[in-house]
PDB file of C-alpha atoms in Angstrom:
ATOM      1  CA  MET A   1      45.990-114.378 100.710  1.00 36.00           C
ATOM      2  CA  LEU A   2      44.045-111.364 100.546  1.00 37.00           C
ATOM      3  CA  LEU A   3      42.990-109.638  97.489  1.00 38.00           C
ATOM      4  CA  ILE A   4      42.294-105.999  97.078  1.00 37.00           C
ATOM      5  CA  LEU A   5      40.467-104.325  93.996  1.00 37.00           C
ATOM      6  CA  THR A   6      41.026-100.653  93.634  1.00 38.00           C
ATOM      7  CA  GLY A   7      40.880 -98.300  90.700  1.00 41.00           C
ATOM      8  CA  THR A   8      39.046 -96.016  88.357  1.00 37.00           C
ATOM      9  CA  THR A   9      36.946 -96.430  85.316  1.00 32.00           C
ATOM     10  CA  ASN A  10      40.061 -96.886  83.234  1.00 38.00           C
ATOM     11  CA  PHE A  11      42.220 -99.037  85.702  1.00 37.00           C
ATOM     12  CA  VAL A  12      41.532-101.902  88.029  1.00 37.00           C
ATOM     13  CA  HIS A  13      44.610-102.404  90.387  1.00 41.00           C
ATOM     14  CA  PHE A  14      45.113-105.978  92.051  1.00 40.00           C
ATOM     15  CA  SER A  15      46.865-105.870  95.298  1.00 41.00           C
ATOM     16  CA  TYR A  16      47.795-109.268  96.669  1.00 41.00           C
ATOM     17  CA  PHE A  17      49.644-109.818 100.099  1.00 39.00           C
ATOM     18  CA  SER A  18      50.238-112.643 102.376  1.00 42.00           C
ATOM     19  CA  MET A  19      49.254-112.165 106.117  1.00 40.00           C
ATOM     20  CA  ASP A  20      52.308-113.319 107.271  1.00 50.00           C
ATOM     21  CA  THR A  21      55.112-112.782 104.595  1.00 80.00           C
ATOM     22  CA  HIS A  22      57.078-109.648 104.044  1.00 93.00           C
ATOM     23  CA  ARG A  23      57.782-109.225 100.591  1.00 96.00           C
ATOM     24  CA  ILE A  24      60.614-107.180  98.718  1.00 97.00           C
ATOM     25  CA  PHE A  25      60.607-105.597  95.288  1.00 98.00           C
ATOM     26  CA  GLY A  26      63.403-103.534  93.886  1.00 98.00           C
ATOM     27  CA  LEU A  27      65.143-101.891  90.796  1.00 97.00           C
ATOM     28  CA  ILE A  28      68.286-102.839  89.345  1.00 97.00           C
ATOM     29  CA  GLY A  29      70.377-100.306  87.233  1.00 95.00           C
ATOM     30  CA  TYR A  30      73.239 -97.965  87.297  1.00 93.00           C
ATOM     31  CA  PRO A  31      73.039 -95.199  88.382  1.00 88.00           C
ATOM     32  CA  LEU A  32      69.773 -94.823  90.008  1.00 89.00           C
ATOM     33  CA  GLY A  33      69.751 -91.354  91.176  1.00 77.00           C
ATOM     34  CA  HIS A  34      66.902 -90.302  88.936  1.00 66.00           C
ATOM     35  CA  SER A  35      64.689 -93.390  90.077  1.00 74.00           C
ATOM     36  CA  PHE A  36      60.971 -92.612  90.648  1.00 86.00           C
ATOM     37  CA  SER A  37      59.979 -96.339  91.548  1.00 92.00           C
ATOM     38  CA  ARG A  38      61.137 -96.623  95.125  1.00 94.00           C
ATOM     39  CA  GLY A  39      59.128 -93.706  96.319  1.00 94.00           C
ATOM     40  CA  PHE A  40      56.169 -94.753  94.211  1.00 95.00           C
ATOM     41  CA  PHE A  41      55.844 -98.315  95.323  1.00 97.00           C
ATOM     42  CA  ASN A  42      56.840 -97.486  99.128  1.00 97.00           C
ATOM     43  CA  ASP A  43      53.973 -95.149  99.174  1.00 96.00           C
ATOM     44  CA  LYS A  44      51.608 -97.492  97.508  1.00 97.00           C
ATOM     45  CA  PHE A  45      52.446-100.312 100.190  1.00 97.00           C
ATOM     46  CA  ALA A  46      52.063 -97.857 103.079  1.00 97.00           C
ATOM     47  CA  ALA A  47      48.769 -96.490 101.893  1.00 98.00           C
ATOM     48  CA  GLU A  48      47.237 -99.995 101.125  1.00 97.00           C
ATOM     49  CA  GLY A  49      48.664-101.764 104.036  1.00 97.00           C
ATOM     50  CA  ILE A  50      50.451-104.078 102.050  1.00 97.00           C
ATOM     51  CA  ASP A  51      53.572-105.851 104.155  1.00 97.00           C
ATOM     52  CA  ALA A  52      56.345-105.051 101.434  1.00 98.00           C
ATOM     53  CA  GLU A  53      59.353-102.824 100.739  1.00 97.00           C
ATOM     54  CA  TYR A  54      60.852-101.645  97.649  1.00 98.00           C
ATOM     55  CA  ILE A  55      64.748-101.337  97.382  1.00 97.00           C
ATOM     56  CA  ASN A  56      67.100 -99.791  94.836  1.00 97.00           C
ATOM     57  CA  PHE A  57      69.955-101.983  93.911  1.00 97.00           C
ATOM     58  CA  GLU A  58      72.548 -99.778  92.238  1.00 96.00           C
ATOM     59  CA  ILE A  59      74.876-102.518  90.831  1.00 97.00           C
ATOM     60  CA  PRO A  60      77.659-101.460  88.538  1.00 97.00           C
ATOM     61  CA  SER A  61      77.456-104.940  86.698  1.00 97.00           C
ATOM     62  CA  VAL A  62      74.366-106.856  85.710  1.00 97.00           C
ATOM     63  CA  SER A  63      76.371-109.903  86.562  1.00 97.00           C
ATOM     64  CA  GLU A  64      75.646-109.085  90.159  1.00 98.00           C
ATOM     65  CA  LEU A  65      71.959-110.000  89.856  1.00 97.00           C
ATOM     66  CA  LYS A  66      72.773-113.319  91.279  1.00 95.00           C
ATOM     67  CA  GLU A  67      74.277-111.689  94.538  1.00 96.00           C
ATOM     68  CA  VAL A  68      71.102-109.514  94.809  1.00 97.00           C
ATOM     69  CA  LEU A  69      68.930-112.542  94.898  1.00 96.00           C
ATOM     70  CA  ASP A  70      71.091-114.586  97.186  1.00 94.00           C
ATOM     71  CA  ASP A  71      71.250-111.815  99.652  1.00 95.00           C
ATOM     72  CA  HIS A  72      67.331-110.956  99.508  1.00 95.00           C
ATOM     73  CA  PRO A  73      65.418-114.438  99.499  1.00 93.00           C
ATOM     74  CA  GLN A  74      62.200-112.454 100.096  1.00 93.00           C
ATOM     75  CA  LEU A  75      62.471-110.695  96.732  1.00 96.00           C
ATOM     76  CA  SER A  76      59.368-111.241  94.558  1.00 96.00           C
ATOM     77  CA  GLY A  77      60.183-109.057  91.563  1.00 98.00           C
ATOM     78  CA  LEU A  78      62.361-106.526  90.080  1.00 98.00           C
ATOM     79  CA  ASN A  79      62.202-103.631  87.738  1.00 98.00           C
ATOM     80  CA  VAL A  80      65.174-103.084  85.506  1.00 96.00           C
ATOM     81  CA  THR A  81      66.356 -99.827  84.152  1.00 92.00           C
ATOM     82  CA  ILE A  82      69.497 -98.295  82.119  1.00 87.00           C
ATOM     83  CA  PRO A  83      71.743 -99.857  81.065  1.00 92.00           C
ATOM     84  CA  TYR A  84      70.451-103.464  81.959  1.00 96.00           C
ATOM     85  CA  LYS A  85      67.283-103.677  79.918  1.00 95.00           C
ATOM     86  CA  GLU A  86      69.047-105.762  77.224  1.00 95.00           C
ATOM     87  CA  GLN A  87      72.029-107.134  79.248  1.00 97.00           C
ATOM     88  CA  VAL A  88      69.734-108.777  81.760  1.00 98.00           C
ATOM     89  CA  ILE A  89      68.215-111.092  79.245  1.00 98.00           C
ATOM     90  CA  PRO A  90      70.779-114.008  79.521  1.00 98.00           C
ATOM     91  CA  TYR A  91      70.481-114.134  83.070  1.00 98.00           C
ATOM     92  CA  LEU A  92      66.643-115.000  82.827  1.00 98.00           C
ATOM     93  CA  ASP A  93      65.065-118.561  82.571  1.00 98.00           C
ATOM     94  CA  ARG A  94      62.534-117.244  80.079  1.00 98.00           C
ATOM     95  CA  LEU A  95      60.774-114.404  78.403  1.00 98.00           C
ATOM     96  CA  ASP A  96      57.115-113.245  78.047  1.00 97.00           C
ATOM     97  CA  PRO A  97      56.536-113.394  74.296  1.00 96.00           C
ATOM     98  CA  GLU A  98      56.221-109.638  73.888  1.00 94.00           C
ATOM     99  CA  ALA A  99      59.409-108.906  75.902  1.00 96.00           C
ATOM    100  CA  GLU A 100      61.116-111.661  73.377  1.00 96.00           C
ATOM    101  CA  ALA A 101      59.654-109.928  70.386  1.00 93.00           C
ATOM    102  CA  ILE A 102      61.065-106.553  71.616  1.00 94.00           C
ATOM    103  CA  GLY A 103      64.233-107.694  72.688  1.00 95.00           C
ATOM    104  CA  ALA A 104      64.248-105.849  76.179  1.00 94.00           C
ATOM    105  CA  VAL A 105      63.147-106.348  79.608  1.00 97.00           C
ATOM    106  CA  ASN A 106      62.292-103.982  82.311  1.00 96.00           C
ATOM    107  CA  VAL A 107      60.224-106.278  84.727  1.00 98.00           C
ATOM    108  CA  ILE A 108      61.412-109.530  86.031  1.00 98.00           C
ATOM    109  CA  ARG A 109      58.872-111.860  87.943  1.00 98.00           C
ATOM    110  CA  ILE A 110      60.655-114.167  90.565  1.00 97.00           C
ATOM    111  CA  ILE A 111      58.649-117.360  90.835  1.00 96.00           C
ATOM    112  CA  ARG A 112      59.620-119.121  94.091  1.00 90.00           C
ATOM    113  CA  ASN A 113      59.098-123.010  93.322  1.00 87.00           C
ATOM    114  CA  ASP A 114      60.061-124.180  97.069  1.00 84.00           C
ATOM    115  CA  PRO A 115      59.630-121.819  99.962  1.00 77.00           C
ATOM    116  CA  ASP A 116      61.859-123.826 101.980  1.00 78.00           C
ATOM    117  CA  ASP A 117      64.634-123.702  99.310  1.00 81.00           C
ATOM    118  CA  GLU A 118      65.943-120.133  98.594  1.00 79.00           C
ATOM    119  CA  ASP A 119      67.798-121.144  95.301  1.00 83.00           C
ATOM    120  CA  ASP A 120      64.847-122.741  93.922  1.00 89.00           C
ATOM    121  CA  TYR A 121      63.456-119.904  91.860  1.00 94.00           C
ATOM    122  CA  GLU A 122      62.605-119.047  88.355  1.00 97.00           C
ATOM    123  CA  LEU A 123      63.369-115.647  86.567  1.00 98.00           C
ATOM    124  CA  VAL A 124      60.629-114.525  83.942  1.00 98.00           C
ATOM    125  CA  GLY A 125      61.294-111.363  82.046  1.00 98.00           C
ATOM    126  CA  TYR A 126      58.380-108.934  80.839  1.00 98.00           C
ATOM    127  CA  ASN A 127      58.288-105.477  79.169  1.00 97.00           C
ATOM    128  CA  SER A 128      55.768-103.121  80.865  1.00 97.00           C
ATOM    129  CA  ASP A 129      57.326-100.126  79.025  1.00 95.00           C
ATOM    130  CA  VAL A 130      55.518-100.720  75.916  1.00 96.00           C
ATOM    131  CA  VAL A 131      52.031-100.775  77.790  1.00 96.00           C
ATOM    132  CA  GLY A 132      52.768 -97.739  79.611  1.00 97.00           C
ATOM    133  CA  PHE A 133      53.925 -95.992  76.302  1.00 98.00           C
ATOM    134  CA  ARG A 134      51.162 -97.117  74.194  1.00 98.00           C
ATOM    135  CA  ASP A 135      48.451 -96.264  76.681  1.00 98.00           C
ATOM    136  CA  SER A 136      50.141 -92.793  77.177  1.00 98.00           C
ATOM    137  CA  ILE A 137      50.614 -91.655  73.788  1.00 98.00           C
ATOM    138  CA  SER A 138      47.669 -93.218  72.155  1.00 98.00           C
ATOM    139  CA  PRO A 139      45.277 -90.231  72.624  1.00 98.00           C
ATOM    140  CA  LEU A 140      47.763 -87.956  70.770  1.00 98.00           C
ATOM    141  CA  ILE A 141      47.900 -90.003  67.745  1.00 98.00           C
ATOM    142  CA  THR A 142      45.948 -88.590  64.741  1.00 97.00           C
ATOM    143  CA  PRO A 143      45.940 -89.680  61.050  1.00 97.00           C
ATOM    144  CA  GLU A 144      48.485 -87.099  60.202  1.00 97.00           C
ATOM    145  CA  ARG A 145      50.855 -88.597  62.733  1.00 98.00           C
ATOM    146  CA  GLY A 146      51.312 -91.742  61.086  1.00 98.00           C
ATOM    147  CA  LYS A 147      55.021 -91.815  61.088  1.00 98.00           C
ATOM    148  CA  ALA A 148      57.589 -91.364  63.915  1.00 98.00           C
ATOM    149  CA  LEU A 149      61.238 -90.783  64.541  1.00 98.00           C
ATOM    150  CA  ILE A 150      62.656 -92.641  67.604  1.00 98.00           C
ATOM    151  CA  LEU A 151      65.680 -91.048  69.068  1.00 98.00           C
ATOM    152  CA  GLY A 152      67.925 -93.569  70.308  1.00 96.00           C
ATOM    153  CA  SER A 153      68.166 -97.395  69.826  1.00 93.00           C
ATOM    154  CA  GLY A 154      68.453 -98.959  73.170  1.00 91.00           C
ATOM    155  CA  GLY A 155      66.062-101.102  75.154  1.00 91.00           C
ATOM    156  CA  ALA A 156      63.561 -98.422  75.839  1.00 92.00           C
ATOM    157  CA  ALA A 157      63.421 -97.502  72.214  1.00 95.00           C
ATOM    158  CA  LYS A 158      62.668-101.118  71.339  1.00 95.00           C
ATOM    159  CA  ALA A 159      59.519-100.792  73.455  1.00 95.00           C
ATOM    160  CA  VAL A 160      58.652 -97.476  71.938  1.00 97.00           C
ATOM    161  CA  ARG A 161      58.918 -99.060  68.656  1.00 97.00           C
ATOM    162  CA  GLN A 162      56.558-101.830  69.522  1.00 96.00           C
ATOM    163  CA  GLY A 163      54.033 -99.519  71.062  1.00 97.00           C
ATOM    164  CA  LEU A 164      54.062 -97.183  67.853  1.00 98.00           C
ATOM    165  CA  ILE A 165      53.450-100.231  65.382  1.00 97.00           C
ATOM    166  CA  SER A 166      50.471-101.307  67.542  1.00 97.00           C
ATOM    167  CA  LEU A 167      49.008 -97.972  67.034  1.00 98.00           C
ATOM    168  CA  GLY A 168      49.594 -98.066  63.311  1.00 98.00           C
ATOM    169  CA  VAL A 169      52.442 -95.565  63.387  1.00 98.00           C
ATOM    170  CA  GLU A 170      55.395 -96.444  61.220  1.00 98.00           C
ATOM    171  CA  PRO A 171      58.630 -95.688  63.206  1.00 98.00           C
ATOM    172  CA  VAL A 172      62.085 -95.509  62.204  1.00 98.00           C
ATOM    173  CA  TYR A 173      65.252 -95.080  64.686  1.00 98.00           C
ATOM    174  CA  VAL A 174      67.706 -92.007  64.731  1.00 98.00           C
ATOM    175  CA  SER A 175      71.125 -92.689  65.989  1.00 95.00           C
ATOM    176  CA  ARG A 176      74.436 -91.168  66.316  1.00 92.00           C
ATOM    177  CA  SER A 177      75.874 -94.492  64.952  1.00 89.00           C
ATOM    178  CA  PRO A 178      73.209 -95.635  62.658  1.00 86.00           C
ATOM    179  CA  HIS A 179      73.019 -99.283  61.498  1.00 88.00           C
ATOM    180  CA  ARG A 180      71.084-100.394  58.453  1.00 90.00           C
ATOM    181  CA  GLY A 181      67.560 -99.497  58.654  1.00 91.00           C
ATOM    182  CA  MET A 182      68.225 -96.309  60.783  1.00 97.00           C
ATOM    183  CA  LEU A 183      68.930 -92.662  60.224  1.00 97.00           C
ATOM    184  CA  SER A 184      71.629 -90.585  61.383  1.00 97.00           C
ATOM    185  CA  TYR A 185      70.868 -86.999  62.781  1.00 97.00           C
ATOM    186  CA  ASP A 186      72.420 -85.625  59.718  1.00 96.00           C
ATOM    187  CA  GLU A 187      69.849 -87.124  57.523  1.00 97.00           C
ATOM    188  CA  LEU A 188      67.060 -85.407  59.135  1.00 98.00           C
ATOM    189  CA  THR A 189      66.272 -83.188  56.249  1.00 98.00           C
ATOM    190  CA  PRO A 190      63.190 -80.817  55.948  1.00 98.00           C
ATOM    191  CA  GLU A 191      61.426 -83.589  53.989  1.00 98.00           C
ATOM    192  CA  VAL A 192      62.042 -86.134  56.672  1.00 98.00           C
ATOM    193  CA  MET A 193      60.990 -83.788  59.640  1.00 98.00           C
ATOM    194  CA  ALA A 194      57.702 -82.991  57.543  1.00 98.00           C
ATOM    195  CA  SER A 195      56.772 -86.548  57.013  1.00 98.00           C
ATOM    196  CA  HIS A 196      57.537 -87.771  60.391  1.00 98.00           C
ATOM    197  CA  LYS A 197      55.131 -85.860  63.045  1.00 98.00           C
ATOM    198  CA  VAL A 198      55.959 -87.858  65.871  1.00 98.00           C
ATOM    199  CA  ILE A 199      59.344 -87.686  67.412  1.00 98.00           C
ATOM    200  CA  VAL A 200      60.118 -89.642  70.539  1.00 98.00           C
ATOM    201  CA  ASN A 201      63.344 -89.185  72.739  1.00 98.00           C
ATOM    202  CA  THR A 202      64.433 -92.383  74.252  1.00 97.00           C
ATOM    203  CA  THR A 203      67.966 -90.984  75.155  1.00 96.00           C
ATOM    204  CA  PRO A 204      68.987 -89.711  78.470  1.00 92.00           C
ATOM    205  CA  LEU A 205      69.919 -86.406  76.962  1.00 96.00           C
ATOM    206  CA  GLY A 206      68.351 -83.526  79.186  1.00 96.00           C
ATOM    207  CA  MET A 207      67.735 -85.897  82.336  1.00 92.00           C
ATOM    208  CA  TYR A 208      68.555 -84.242  85.481  1.00 88.00           C
ATOM    209  CA  PRO A 209      71.320 -83.084  86.412  1.00 90.00           C
ATOM    210  CA  GLY A 210      72.117 -82.577  82.665  1.00 94.00           C
ATOM    211  CA  VAL A 211      69.010 -80.326  82.048  1.00 96.00           C
ATOM    212  CA  ASP A 212      70.428 -78.152  79.242  1.00 97.00           C
ATOM    213  CA  ARG A 213      71.313 -80.992  76.925  1.00 98.00           C
ATOM    214  CA  PHE A 214      68.877 -82.063  73.992  1.00 98.00           C
ATOM    215  CA  PRO A 215      68.979 -84.374  71.057  1.00 98.00           C
ATOM    216  CA  PRO A 216      70.505 -82.648  67.893  1.00 97.00           C
ATOM    217  CA  ILE A 217      67.563 -82.563  65.639  1.00 98.00           C
ATOM    218  CA  PRO A 218      66.730 -79.631  63.471  1.00 98.00           C
ATOM    219  CA  TYR A 219      64.079 -77.901  65.553  1.00 98.00           C
ATOM    220  CA  GLU A 220      63.672 -75.271  63.039  1.00 98.00           C
ATOM    221  CA  TYR A 221      61.683 -77.512  60.876  1.00 98.00           C
ATOM    222  CA  LEU A 222      59.000 -78.341  63.525  1.00 98.00           C
ATOM    223  CA  ASP A 223      55.475 -76.971  63.220  1.00 98.00           C
ATOM    224  CA  SER A 224      52.143 -77.349  65.200  1.00 98.00           C
ATOM    225  CA  GLY A 225      51.540 -80.815  63.570  1.00 98.00           C
ATOM    226  CA  HIS A 226      54.437 -82.353  65.430  1.00 98.00           C
ATOM    227  CA  LEU A 227      54.244 -84.185  68.616  1.00 98.00           C
ATOM    228  CA  LEU A 228      57.460 -84.394  70.760  1.00 98.00           C
ATOM    229  CA  TYR A 229      57.299 -87.022  73.539  1.00 98.00           C
ATOM    230  CA  ASP A 230      60.235 -87.281  75.895  1.00 98.00           C
ATOM    231  CA  LEU A 231      60.619 -90.564  78.061  1.00 97.00           C
ATOM    232  CA  ILE A 232      62.289 -88.250  80.652  1.00 95.00           C
ATOM    233  CA  TYR A 233      60.176 -87.085  83.524  1.00 93.00           C
ATOM    234  CA  ASN A 234      62.856 -85.129  85.577  1.00 91.00           C
ATOM    235  CA  PRO A 235      62.725 -82.097  84.803  1.00 94.00           C
ATOM    236  CA  ASP A 236      59.079 -81.815  83.979  1.00 96.00           C
ATOM    237  CA  THR A 237      59.862 -79.965  80.864  1.00 98.00           C
ATOM    238  CA  THR A 238      62.997 -80.910  79.210  1.00 98.00           C
ATOM    239  CA  ALA A 239      64.977 -78.729  76.808  1.00 98.00           C
ATOM    240  CA  PHE A 240      63.974 -81.093  74.039  1.00 98.00           C
ATOM    241  CA  MET A 241      60.372 -80.500  74.898  1.00 98.00           C
ATOM    242  CA  ARG A 242      60.938 -76.646  75.355  1.00 98.00           C
ATOM    243  CA  ARG A 243      62.465 -76.194  71.941  1.00 98.00           C
ATOM    244  CA  GLY A 244      59.827 -78.189  70.341  1.00 98.00           C
ATOM    245  CA  ALA A 245      57.052 -75.861  72.122  1.00 98.00           C
ATOM    246  CA  GLU A 246      58.818 -72.705  70.874  1.00 98.00           C
ATOM    247  CA  HIS A 247      58.088 -73.833  67.234  1.00 98.00           C
ATOM    248  CA  GLY A 248      54.462 -74.695  68.073  1.00 98.00           C
ATOM    249  CA  ALA A 249      54.914 -78.461  68.670  1.00 98.00           C
ATOM    250  CA  GLU A 250      52.627 -80.387  71.122  1.00 98.00           C
ATOM    251  CA  VAL A 251      54.918 -81.843  73.829  1.00 98.00           C
ATOM    252  CA  LYS A 252      54.656 -84.465  76.630  1.00 98.00           C
ATOM    253  CA  ASN A 253      57.025 -86.006  79.209  1.00 98.00           C
ATOM    254  CA  GLY A 254      57.267 -89.551  80.376  1.00 96.00           C
ATOM    255  CA  LEU A 255      55.680 -89.291  83.807  1.00 96.00           C
ATOM    256  CA  GLU A 256      52.160 -90.739  82.768  1.00 97.00           C
ATOM    257  CA  MET A 257      54.206 -93.505  80.926  1.00 97.00           C
ATOM    258  CA  LEU A 258      56.090 -94.187  84.108  1.00 94.00           C
ATOM    259  CA  LEU A 259      53.057 -94.515  86.218  1.00 96.00           C
ATOM    260  CA  LEU A 260      51.284 -96.672  83.893  1.00 97.00           C
ATOM    261  CA  GLN A 261      54.239 -99.107  83.377  1.00 96.00           C
ATOM    262  CA  ALA A 262      54.483 -99.235  87.278  1.00 96.00           C
ATOM    263  CA  PHE A 263      50.893-100.379  87.242  1.00 97.00           C
ATOM    264  CA  GLU A 264      51.519-102.988  84.831  1.00 97.00           C
ATOM    265  CA  SER A 265      54.664-104.126  86.861  1.00 97.00           C
ATOM    266  CA  TRP A 266      52.588-104.667  89.925  1.00 98.00           C
ATOM    267  CA  ARG A 267      49.976-106.640  87.893  1.00 97.00           C
ATOM    268  CA  ILE A 268      52.911-108.849  86.318  1.00 98.00           C
ATOM    269  CA  TRP A 269      54.315-109.447  89.946  1.00 98.00           C
ATOM    270  CA  ASN A 270      50.986-110.824  91.162  1.00 96.00           C
ATOM    271  CA  LEU A 271      50.173-113.138  88.284  1.00 91.00           C
TER     272      LEU A 271
END
């Protein structure tokens, strides 16, 4: 086993690979036309001389996870994206404490207990979204930005909520079909908008190819004190971000979060 350490002053990347074992990693979700991970990881493997490949597994039902594992005995780890971050949990053997607290998984570590038995493995769920989001948004959090609106309530929204809480920001969900403790879009009054200076879009509204779509918040109540953070990274500037910038808000897309969570995924797979 060879260990390579690379990095900058902010990150140290650990690269492990066997001299004689080809490893497979991948992504499960549906659809996967928007996926960044395959290109990122395959470029990484080529650049660092790692004997591995990353494959997209576009499965229409999370129940097909077992078939993916059976067909690829060299599979060492998976990322999980929409719509399976919550649905995949019953198929796992155990969860990392943080993923359990969040209630969503986007990284699966596959532990092969017996190399001679393809069916002897353990699936452990983690959440790298919270690390990527927290580290990406933290430089933009100021004392005035102490409350946040999270647009959406799915698996990504749960990781965002955990990340905001860890930074001392008080979050509340906004949903088209709100449950107890959530706001509806109709409840975003001038007062609510003024007191919640951070607004995070975790919905797919605005993602390519539907680039003209955007969450229905009252953009006219935004000002220069607001931060609009969009988890979407394709396109670079979403309609949500563009409308915020027109009112003076600071805006950021999800590309840095994506990169940071990818680094964390690689660390988890090589624990």
